mmCIF file of C-alpha atoms and ligand atoms in Angstrom:
data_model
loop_
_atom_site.group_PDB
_atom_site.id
_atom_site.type_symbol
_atom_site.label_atom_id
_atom_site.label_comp_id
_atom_site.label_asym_id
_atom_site.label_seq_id
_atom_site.Cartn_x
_atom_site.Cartn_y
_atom_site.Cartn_z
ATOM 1 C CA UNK P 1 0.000 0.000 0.000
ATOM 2 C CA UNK P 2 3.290 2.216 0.719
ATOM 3 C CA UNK P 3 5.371 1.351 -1.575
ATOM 4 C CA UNK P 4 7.403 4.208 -3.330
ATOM 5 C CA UNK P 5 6.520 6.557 0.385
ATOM 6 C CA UNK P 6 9.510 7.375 2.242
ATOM 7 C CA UNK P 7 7.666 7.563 6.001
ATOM 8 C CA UNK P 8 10.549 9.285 8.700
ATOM 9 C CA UNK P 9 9.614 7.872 12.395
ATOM 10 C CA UNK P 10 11.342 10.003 14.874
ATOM 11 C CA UNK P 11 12.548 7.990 17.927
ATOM 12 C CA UNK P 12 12.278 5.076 16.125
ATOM 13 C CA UNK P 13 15.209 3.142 17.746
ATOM 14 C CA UNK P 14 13.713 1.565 20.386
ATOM 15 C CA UNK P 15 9.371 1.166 21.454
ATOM 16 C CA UNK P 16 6.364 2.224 20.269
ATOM 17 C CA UNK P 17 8.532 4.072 16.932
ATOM 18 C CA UNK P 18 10.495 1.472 15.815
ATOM 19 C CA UNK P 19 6.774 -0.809 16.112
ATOM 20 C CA UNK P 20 5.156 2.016 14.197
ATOM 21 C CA UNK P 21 8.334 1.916 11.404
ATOM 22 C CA UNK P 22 8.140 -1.479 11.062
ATOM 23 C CA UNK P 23 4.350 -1.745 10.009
ATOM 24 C CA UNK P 24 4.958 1.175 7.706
ATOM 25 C CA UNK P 25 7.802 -1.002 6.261
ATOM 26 C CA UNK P 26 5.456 -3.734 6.185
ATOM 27 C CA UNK P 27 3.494 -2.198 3.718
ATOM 28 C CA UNK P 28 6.461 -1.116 1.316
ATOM 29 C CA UNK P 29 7.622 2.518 2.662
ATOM 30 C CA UNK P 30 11.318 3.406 2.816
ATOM 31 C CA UNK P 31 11.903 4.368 6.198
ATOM 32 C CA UNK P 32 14.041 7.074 7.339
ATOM 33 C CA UNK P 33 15.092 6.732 11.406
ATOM 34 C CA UNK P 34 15.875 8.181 13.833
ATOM 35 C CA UNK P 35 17.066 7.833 17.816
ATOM 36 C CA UNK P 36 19.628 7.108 20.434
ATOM 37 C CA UNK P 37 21.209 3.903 21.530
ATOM 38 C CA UNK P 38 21.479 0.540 19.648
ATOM 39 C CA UNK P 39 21.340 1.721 15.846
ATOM 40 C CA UNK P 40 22.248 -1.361 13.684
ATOM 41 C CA UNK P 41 19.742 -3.983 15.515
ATOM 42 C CA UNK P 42 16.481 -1.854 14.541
ATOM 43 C CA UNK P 43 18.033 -1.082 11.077
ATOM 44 C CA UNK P 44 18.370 -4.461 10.087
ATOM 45 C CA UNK P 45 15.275 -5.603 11.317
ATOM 46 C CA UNK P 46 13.572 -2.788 9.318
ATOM 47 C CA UNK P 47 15.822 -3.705 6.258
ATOM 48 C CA UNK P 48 14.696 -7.411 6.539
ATOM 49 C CA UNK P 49 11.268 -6.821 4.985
ATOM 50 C CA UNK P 50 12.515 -5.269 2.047
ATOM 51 C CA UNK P 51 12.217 -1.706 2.292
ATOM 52 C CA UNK P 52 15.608 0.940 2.071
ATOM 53 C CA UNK P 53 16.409 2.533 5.279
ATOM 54 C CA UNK P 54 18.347 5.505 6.207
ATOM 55 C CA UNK P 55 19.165 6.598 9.745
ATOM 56 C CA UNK P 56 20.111 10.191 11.049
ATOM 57 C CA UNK P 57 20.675 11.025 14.457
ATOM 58 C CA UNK P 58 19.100 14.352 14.991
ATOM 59 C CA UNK P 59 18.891 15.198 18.476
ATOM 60 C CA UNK P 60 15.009 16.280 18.261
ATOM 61 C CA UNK P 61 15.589 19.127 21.239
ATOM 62 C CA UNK P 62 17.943 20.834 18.548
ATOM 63 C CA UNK P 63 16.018 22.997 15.786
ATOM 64 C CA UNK P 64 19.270 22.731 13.525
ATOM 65 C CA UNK P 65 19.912 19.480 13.770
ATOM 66 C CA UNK P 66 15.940 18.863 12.818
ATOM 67 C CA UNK P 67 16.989 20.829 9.348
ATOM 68 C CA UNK P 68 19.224 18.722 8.882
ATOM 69 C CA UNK P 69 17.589 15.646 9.480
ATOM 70 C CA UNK P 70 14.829 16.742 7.195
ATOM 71 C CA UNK P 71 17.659 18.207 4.386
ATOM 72 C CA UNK P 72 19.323 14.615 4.480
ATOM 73 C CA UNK P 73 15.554 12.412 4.488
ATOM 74 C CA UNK P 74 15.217 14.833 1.280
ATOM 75 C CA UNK P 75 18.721 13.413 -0.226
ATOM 76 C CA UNK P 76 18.192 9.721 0.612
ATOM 77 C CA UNK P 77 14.676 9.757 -0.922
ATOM 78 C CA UNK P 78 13.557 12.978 -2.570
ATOM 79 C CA UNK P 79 11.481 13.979 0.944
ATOM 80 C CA UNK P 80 9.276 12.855 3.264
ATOM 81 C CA UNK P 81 5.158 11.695 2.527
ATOM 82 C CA UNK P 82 4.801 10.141 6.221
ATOM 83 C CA UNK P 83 5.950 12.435 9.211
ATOM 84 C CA UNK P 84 5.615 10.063 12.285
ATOM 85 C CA UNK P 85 6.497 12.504 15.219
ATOM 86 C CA UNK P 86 6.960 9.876 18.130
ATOM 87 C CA UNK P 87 10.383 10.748 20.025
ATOM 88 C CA UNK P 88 9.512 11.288 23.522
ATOM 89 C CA UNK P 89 10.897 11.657 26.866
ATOM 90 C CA UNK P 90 9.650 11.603 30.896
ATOM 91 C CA UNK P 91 10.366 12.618 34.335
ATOM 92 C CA UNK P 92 8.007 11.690 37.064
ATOM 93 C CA UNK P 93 8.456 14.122 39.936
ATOM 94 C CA UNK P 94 5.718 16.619 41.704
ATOM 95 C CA UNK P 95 6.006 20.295 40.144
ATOM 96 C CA UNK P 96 7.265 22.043 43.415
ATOM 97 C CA UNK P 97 10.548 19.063 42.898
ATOM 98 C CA UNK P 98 10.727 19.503 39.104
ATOM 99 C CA UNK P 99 14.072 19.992 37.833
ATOM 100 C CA UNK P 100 13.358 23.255 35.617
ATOM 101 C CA UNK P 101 15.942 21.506 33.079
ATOM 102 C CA UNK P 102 13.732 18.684 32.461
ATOM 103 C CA UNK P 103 10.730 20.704 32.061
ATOM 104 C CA UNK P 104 12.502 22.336 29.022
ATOM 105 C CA UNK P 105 13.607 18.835 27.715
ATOM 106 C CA UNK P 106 10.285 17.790 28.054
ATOM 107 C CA UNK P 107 9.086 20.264 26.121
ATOM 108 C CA UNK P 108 11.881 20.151 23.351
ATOM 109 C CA UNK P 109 11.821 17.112 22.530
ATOM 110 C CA UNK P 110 7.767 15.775 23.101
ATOM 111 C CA UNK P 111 6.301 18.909 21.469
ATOM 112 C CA UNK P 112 8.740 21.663 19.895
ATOM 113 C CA UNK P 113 10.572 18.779 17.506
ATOM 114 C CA UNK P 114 6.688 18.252 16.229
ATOM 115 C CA UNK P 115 6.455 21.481 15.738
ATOM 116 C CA UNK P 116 10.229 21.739 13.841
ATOM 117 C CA UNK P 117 9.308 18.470 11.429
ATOM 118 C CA UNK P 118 5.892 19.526 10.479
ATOM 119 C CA UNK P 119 6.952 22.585 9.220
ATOM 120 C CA UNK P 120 10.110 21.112 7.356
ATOM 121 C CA UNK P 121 7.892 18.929 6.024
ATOM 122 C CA UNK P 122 4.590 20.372 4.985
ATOM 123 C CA UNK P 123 6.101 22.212 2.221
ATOM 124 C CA UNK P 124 6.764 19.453 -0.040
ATOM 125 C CA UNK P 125 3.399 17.163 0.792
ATOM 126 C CA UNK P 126 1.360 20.402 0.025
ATOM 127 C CA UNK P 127 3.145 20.351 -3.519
ATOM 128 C CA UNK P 128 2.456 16.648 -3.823
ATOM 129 C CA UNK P 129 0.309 15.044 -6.062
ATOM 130 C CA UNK P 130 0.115 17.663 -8.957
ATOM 131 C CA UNK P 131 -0.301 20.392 -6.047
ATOM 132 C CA UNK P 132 -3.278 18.703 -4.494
ATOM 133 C CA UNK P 133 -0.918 17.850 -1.592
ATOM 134 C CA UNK P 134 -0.079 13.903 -0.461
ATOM 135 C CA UNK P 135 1.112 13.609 3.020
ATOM 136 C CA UNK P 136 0.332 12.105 6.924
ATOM 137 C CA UNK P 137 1.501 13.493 9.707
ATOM 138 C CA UNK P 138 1.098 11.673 12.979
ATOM 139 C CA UNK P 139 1.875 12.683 16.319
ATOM 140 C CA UNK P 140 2.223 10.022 18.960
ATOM 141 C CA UNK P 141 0.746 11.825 21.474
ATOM 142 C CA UNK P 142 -0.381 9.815 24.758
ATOM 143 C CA UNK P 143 -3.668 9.133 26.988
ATOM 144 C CA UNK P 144 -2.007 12.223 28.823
ATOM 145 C CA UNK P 145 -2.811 14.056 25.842
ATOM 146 C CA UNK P 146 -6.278 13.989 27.022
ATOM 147 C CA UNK P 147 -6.329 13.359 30.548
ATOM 148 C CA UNK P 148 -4.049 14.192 33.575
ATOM 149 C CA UNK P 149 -2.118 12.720 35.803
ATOM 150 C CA UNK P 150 -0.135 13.281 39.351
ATOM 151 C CA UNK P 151 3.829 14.183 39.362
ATOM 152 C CA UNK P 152 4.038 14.252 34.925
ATOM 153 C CA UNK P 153 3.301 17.772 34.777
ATOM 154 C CA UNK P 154 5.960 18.654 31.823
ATOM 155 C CA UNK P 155 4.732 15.301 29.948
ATOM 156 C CA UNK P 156 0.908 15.776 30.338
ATOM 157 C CA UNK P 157 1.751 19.402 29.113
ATOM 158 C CA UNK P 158 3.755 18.434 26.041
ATOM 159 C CA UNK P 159 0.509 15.708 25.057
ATOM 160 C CA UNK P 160 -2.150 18.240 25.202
ATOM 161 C CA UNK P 161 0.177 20.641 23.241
ATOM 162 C CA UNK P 162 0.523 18.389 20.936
ATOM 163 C CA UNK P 163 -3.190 17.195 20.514
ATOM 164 C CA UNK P 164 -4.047 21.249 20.152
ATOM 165 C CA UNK P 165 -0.471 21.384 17.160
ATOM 166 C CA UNK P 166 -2.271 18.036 15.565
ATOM 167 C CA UNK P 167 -5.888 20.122 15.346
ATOM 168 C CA UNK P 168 -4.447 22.745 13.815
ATOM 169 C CA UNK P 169 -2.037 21.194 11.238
ATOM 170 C CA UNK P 170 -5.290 19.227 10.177
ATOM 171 C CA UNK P 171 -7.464 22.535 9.546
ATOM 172 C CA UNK P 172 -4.497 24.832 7.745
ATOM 173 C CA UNK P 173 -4.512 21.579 5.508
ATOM 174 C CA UNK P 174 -8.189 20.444 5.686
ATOM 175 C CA UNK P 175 -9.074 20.826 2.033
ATOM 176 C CA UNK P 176 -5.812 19.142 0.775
ATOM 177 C CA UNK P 177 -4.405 15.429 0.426
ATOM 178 C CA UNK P 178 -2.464 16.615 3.749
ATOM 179 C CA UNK P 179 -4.110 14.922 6.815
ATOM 180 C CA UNK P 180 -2.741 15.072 10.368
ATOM 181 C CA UNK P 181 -3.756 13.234 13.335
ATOM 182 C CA UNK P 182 -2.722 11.550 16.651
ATOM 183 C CA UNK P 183 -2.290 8.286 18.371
ATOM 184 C CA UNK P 184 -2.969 8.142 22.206
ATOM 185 C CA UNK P 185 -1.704 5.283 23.887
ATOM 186 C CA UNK P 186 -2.286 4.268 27.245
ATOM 187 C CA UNK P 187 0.496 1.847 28.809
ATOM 188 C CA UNK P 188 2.459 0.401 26.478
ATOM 189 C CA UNK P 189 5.567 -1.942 27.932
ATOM 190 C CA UNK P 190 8.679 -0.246 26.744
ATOM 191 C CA UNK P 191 11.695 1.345 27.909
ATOM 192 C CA UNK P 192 10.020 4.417 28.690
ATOM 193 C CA UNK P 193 7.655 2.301 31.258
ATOM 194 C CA UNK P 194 9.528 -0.168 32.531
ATOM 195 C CA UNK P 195 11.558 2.725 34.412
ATOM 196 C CA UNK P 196 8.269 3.735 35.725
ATOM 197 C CA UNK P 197 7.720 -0.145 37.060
ATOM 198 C CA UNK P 198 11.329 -0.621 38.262
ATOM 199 C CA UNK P 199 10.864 3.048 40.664
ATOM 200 C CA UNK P 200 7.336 1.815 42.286
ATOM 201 C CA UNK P 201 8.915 -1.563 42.475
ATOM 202 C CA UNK P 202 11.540 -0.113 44.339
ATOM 203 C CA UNK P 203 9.477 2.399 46.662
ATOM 204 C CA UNK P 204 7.122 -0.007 47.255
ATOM 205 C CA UNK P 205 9.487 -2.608 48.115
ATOM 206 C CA UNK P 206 7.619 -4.914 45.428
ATOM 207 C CA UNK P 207 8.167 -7.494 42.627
ATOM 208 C CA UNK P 208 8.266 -6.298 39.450
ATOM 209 C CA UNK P 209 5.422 -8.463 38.803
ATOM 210 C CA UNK P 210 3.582 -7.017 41.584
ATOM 211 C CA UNK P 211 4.714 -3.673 40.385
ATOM 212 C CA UNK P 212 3.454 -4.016 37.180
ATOM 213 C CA UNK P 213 -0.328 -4.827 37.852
ATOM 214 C CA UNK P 214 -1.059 -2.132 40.339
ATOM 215 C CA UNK P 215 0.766 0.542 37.840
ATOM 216 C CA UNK P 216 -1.999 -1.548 35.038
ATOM 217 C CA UNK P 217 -4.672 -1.062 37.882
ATOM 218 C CA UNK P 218 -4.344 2.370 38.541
ATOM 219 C CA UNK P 219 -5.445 3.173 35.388
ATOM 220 C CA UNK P 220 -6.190 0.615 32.418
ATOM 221 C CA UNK P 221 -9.189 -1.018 33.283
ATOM 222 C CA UNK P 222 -8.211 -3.690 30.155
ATOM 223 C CA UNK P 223 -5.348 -4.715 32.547
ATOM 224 C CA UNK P 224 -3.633 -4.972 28.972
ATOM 225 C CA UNK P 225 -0.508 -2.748 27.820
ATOM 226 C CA UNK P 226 -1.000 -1.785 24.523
ATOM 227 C CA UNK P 227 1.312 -3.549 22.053
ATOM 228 C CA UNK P 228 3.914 -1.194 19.468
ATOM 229 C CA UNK P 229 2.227 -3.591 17.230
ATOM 230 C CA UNK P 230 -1.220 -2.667 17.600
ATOM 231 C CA UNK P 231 -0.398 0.878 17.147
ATOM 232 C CA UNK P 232 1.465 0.067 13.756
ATOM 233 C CA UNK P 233 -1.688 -1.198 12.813
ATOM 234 C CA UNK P 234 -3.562 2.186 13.889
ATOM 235 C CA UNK P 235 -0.628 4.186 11.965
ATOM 236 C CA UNK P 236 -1.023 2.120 8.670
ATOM 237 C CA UNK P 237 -4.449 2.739 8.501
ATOM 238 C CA UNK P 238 -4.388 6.666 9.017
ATOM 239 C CA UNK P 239 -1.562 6.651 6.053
ATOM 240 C CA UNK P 240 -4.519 4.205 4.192
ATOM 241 C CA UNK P 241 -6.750 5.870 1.226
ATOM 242 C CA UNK P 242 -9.599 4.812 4.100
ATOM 243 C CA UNK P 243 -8.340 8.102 6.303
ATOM 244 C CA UNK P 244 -8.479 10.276 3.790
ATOM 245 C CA UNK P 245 -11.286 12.539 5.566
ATOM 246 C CA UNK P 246 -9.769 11.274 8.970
ATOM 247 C CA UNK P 247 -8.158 14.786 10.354
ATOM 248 C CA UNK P 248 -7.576 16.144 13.667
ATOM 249 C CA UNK P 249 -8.401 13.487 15.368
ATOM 250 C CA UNK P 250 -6.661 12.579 18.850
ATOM 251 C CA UNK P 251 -7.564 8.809 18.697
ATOM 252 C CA UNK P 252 -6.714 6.712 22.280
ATOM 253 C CA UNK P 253 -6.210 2.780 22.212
ATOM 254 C CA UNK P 254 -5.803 2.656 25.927
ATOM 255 C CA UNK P 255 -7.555 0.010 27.204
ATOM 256 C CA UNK P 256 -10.391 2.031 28.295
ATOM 257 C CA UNK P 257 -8.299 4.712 30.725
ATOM 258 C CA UNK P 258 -9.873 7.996 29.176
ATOM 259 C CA UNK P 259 -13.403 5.916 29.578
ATOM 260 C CA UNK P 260 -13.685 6.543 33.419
HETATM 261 P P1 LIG R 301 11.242 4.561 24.252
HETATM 262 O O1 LIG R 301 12.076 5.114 25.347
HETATM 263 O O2 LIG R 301 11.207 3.093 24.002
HETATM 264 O O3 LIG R 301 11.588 5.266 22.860
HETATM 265 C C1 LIG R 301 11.829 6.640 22.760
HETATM 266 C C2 LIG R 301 12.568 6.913 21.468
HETATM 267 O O4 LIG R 301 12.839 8.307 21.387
HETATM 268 C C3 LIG R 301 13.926 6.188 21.397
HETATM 269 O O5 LIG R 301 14.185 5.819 20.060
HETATM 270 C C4 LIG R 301 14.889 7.276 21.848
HETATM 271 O O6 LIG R 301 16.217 7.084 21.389
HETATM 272 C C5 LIG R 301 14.240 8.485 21.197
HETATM 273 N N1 LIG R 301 14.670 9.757 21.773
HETATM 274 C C6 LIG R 301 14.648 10.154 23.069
HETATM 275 N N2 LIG R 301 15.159 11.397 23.163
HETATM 276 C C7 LIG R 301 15.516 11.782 21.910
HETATM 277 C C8 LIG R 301 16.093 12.949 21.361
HETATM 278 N N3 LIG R 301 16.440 14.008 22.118
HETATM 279 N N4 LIG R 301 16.303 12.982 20.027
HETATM 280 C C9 LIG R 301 15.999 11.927 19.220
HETATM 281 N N5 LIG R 301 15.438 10.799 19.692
HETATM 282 C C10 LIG R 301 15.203 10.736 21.022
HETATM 283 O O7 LIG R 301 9.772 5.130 24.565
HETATM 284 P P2 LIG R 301 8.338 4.809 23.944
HETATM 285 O O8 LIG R 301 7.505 4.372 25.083
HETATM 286 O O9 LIG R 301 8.429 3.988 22.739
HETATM 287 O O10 LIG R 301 7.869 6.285 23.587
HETATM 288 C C11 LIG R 301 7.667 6.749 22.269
HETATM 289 C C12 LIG R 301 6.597 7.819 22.278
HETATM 290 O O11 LIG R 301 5.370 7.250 22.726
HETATM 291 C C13 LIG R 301 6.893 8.991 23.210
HETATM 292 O O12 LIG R 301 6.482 10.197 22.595
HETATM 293 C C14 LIG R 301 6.027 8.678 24.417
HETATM 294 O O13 LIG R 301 5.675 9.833 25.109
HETATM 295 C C15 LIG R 301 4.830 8.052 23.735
HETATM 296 N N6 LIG R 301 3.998 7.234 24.624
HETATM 297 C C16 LIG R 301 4.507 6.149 25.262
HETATM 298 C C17 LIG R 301 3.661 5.414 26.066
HETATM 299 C C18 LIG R 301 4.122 4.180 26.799
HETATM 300 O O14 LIG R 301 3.359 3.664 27.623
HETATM 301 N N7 LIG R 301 5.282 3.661 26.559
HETATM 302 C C19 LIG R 301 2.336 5.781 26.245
HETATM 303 C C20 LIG R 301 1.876 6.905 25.571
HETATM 304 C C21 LIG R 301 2.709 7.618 24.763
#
């Protein structure tokens, strides 16, 4: 369904970006990555189903490096059709204890970089398609883009910044082939969480079996983590001809948390 789309996942080493690069893959878009840590593992596994990938390391609280990023997805593969803005970041701490230097991370890298992509890239999917535009944007968001939550002040911010960025990059391109929309998980077991099991395992002087149902209870009344998998799936449909008229949605798969 993708083939010949070059789709850039920010963040896309490790979690919920490299699940949402490989289902693009999976349906024949070039993928252009992006992210810290372990590189070559991800890459491979992306090449394996067939698709050409290219990898920059863009630190996504930097503006310039963004341009560049963008400047070299351009070189690789002529631009970008599929903007997945997904690289995120957390600190858990009550706002009268919050380091004011990971507020501004926060900030950086889970809602200005969205900001710094979309308008790199909107330029070129408005002059898709003969000038009728071609392109999806989507913003992994979170459940916290919707609802709030004790001690993730910068984070729950950063979400409902970015739900409000998504609405409006929808509407400046409403009557285009531009659509933009988000993706709201609830839990979903990756890196990014299992820090958040290992501290209440810790505090709470608890397996990290134990740990991990009461941080499901709290809040997911499925009990479930969402899978990186399952949100591919929810990715390769709003790229589909099917979302065409999807836009500016905020769309949760959360196991019923924003429900209660
Ligand atoms: P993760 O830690 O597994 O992955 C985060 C990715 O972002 C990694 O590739 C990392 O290298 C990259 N990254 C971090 N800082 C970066 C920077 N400055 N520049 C470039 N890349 C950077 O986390 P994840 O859980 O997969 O999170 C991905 C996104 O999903 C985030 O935006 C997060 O807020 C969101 N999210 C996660 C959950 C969850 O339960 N895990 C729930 C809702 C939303």
């Amino acid at each position: 369904m993708l083939k010949g789309k070059t789709a850039l996942v920010t963040g896309s080493t490790s979690g919920i970006g490299l699940g949402i690069a490989k289902a693009l893959a999976q349906q024949g878009a070039n993928i252009v990555m992006n992210g810290f840590g372990d590189v070559e593992a991800p890459k491979a596994e992306i090449a394996a189903l067939g698709v050409q990938v290219a990898y920059h390391g863009a630190d996504m609280s930097k503006p310039a490096e963004i341009e560049a990023m963008m400047q070299f997805a351009a070189q690789q593969f002529g631009g970008v059709d599929i903007l997945v803005n997904n690289a995120g970041i957390q600190h858990v701490a009550r706002i009268e204890n919050f380091p004011a230097e990971r507020w501004d991370a926060i900030i950086a890298i889970n809602l200005s970089s969205a900001f710094h992509a979309t308008r790199l890239a909107l330029p070129a999917m408005q002059a898709a398609n003969g000038g009728k535009g071609w392109g999806r944007i989507i913003n992994v968001a979170s459940v916290h883009g919707l609802v709030g939550s004790a001690e993730k002040s910068a984070y729950v911010a950063a979400k409902h910044g970015i739900v409000g960025l998504t609405k409006v990059t929808a509407l400046e391109n409403a009557t285009s082939g531009v659509t933009c929309n988000a993706i709201c998980p609830g839990w979903v077991l990756t890196p990014l969480v299992q820090k958040q099991v290992d501290a209440k395992a810790a505090a709470l002087h608890m397996s990290n079996e134990e740990a991990t149902k009461l941080l499901l209870g709290e809040k997911e009344p499925s009990m479930q983590f969402t899978t990186p998998e399952e949100l591919g799936a929810l990715a390769v449909f709003l790229c589909s001809e099917a979302a065409n008229n999807v836009r500016g949605v905020a769309w949760n798969m959360d196991g019923g948390w924003a429900a209660q």
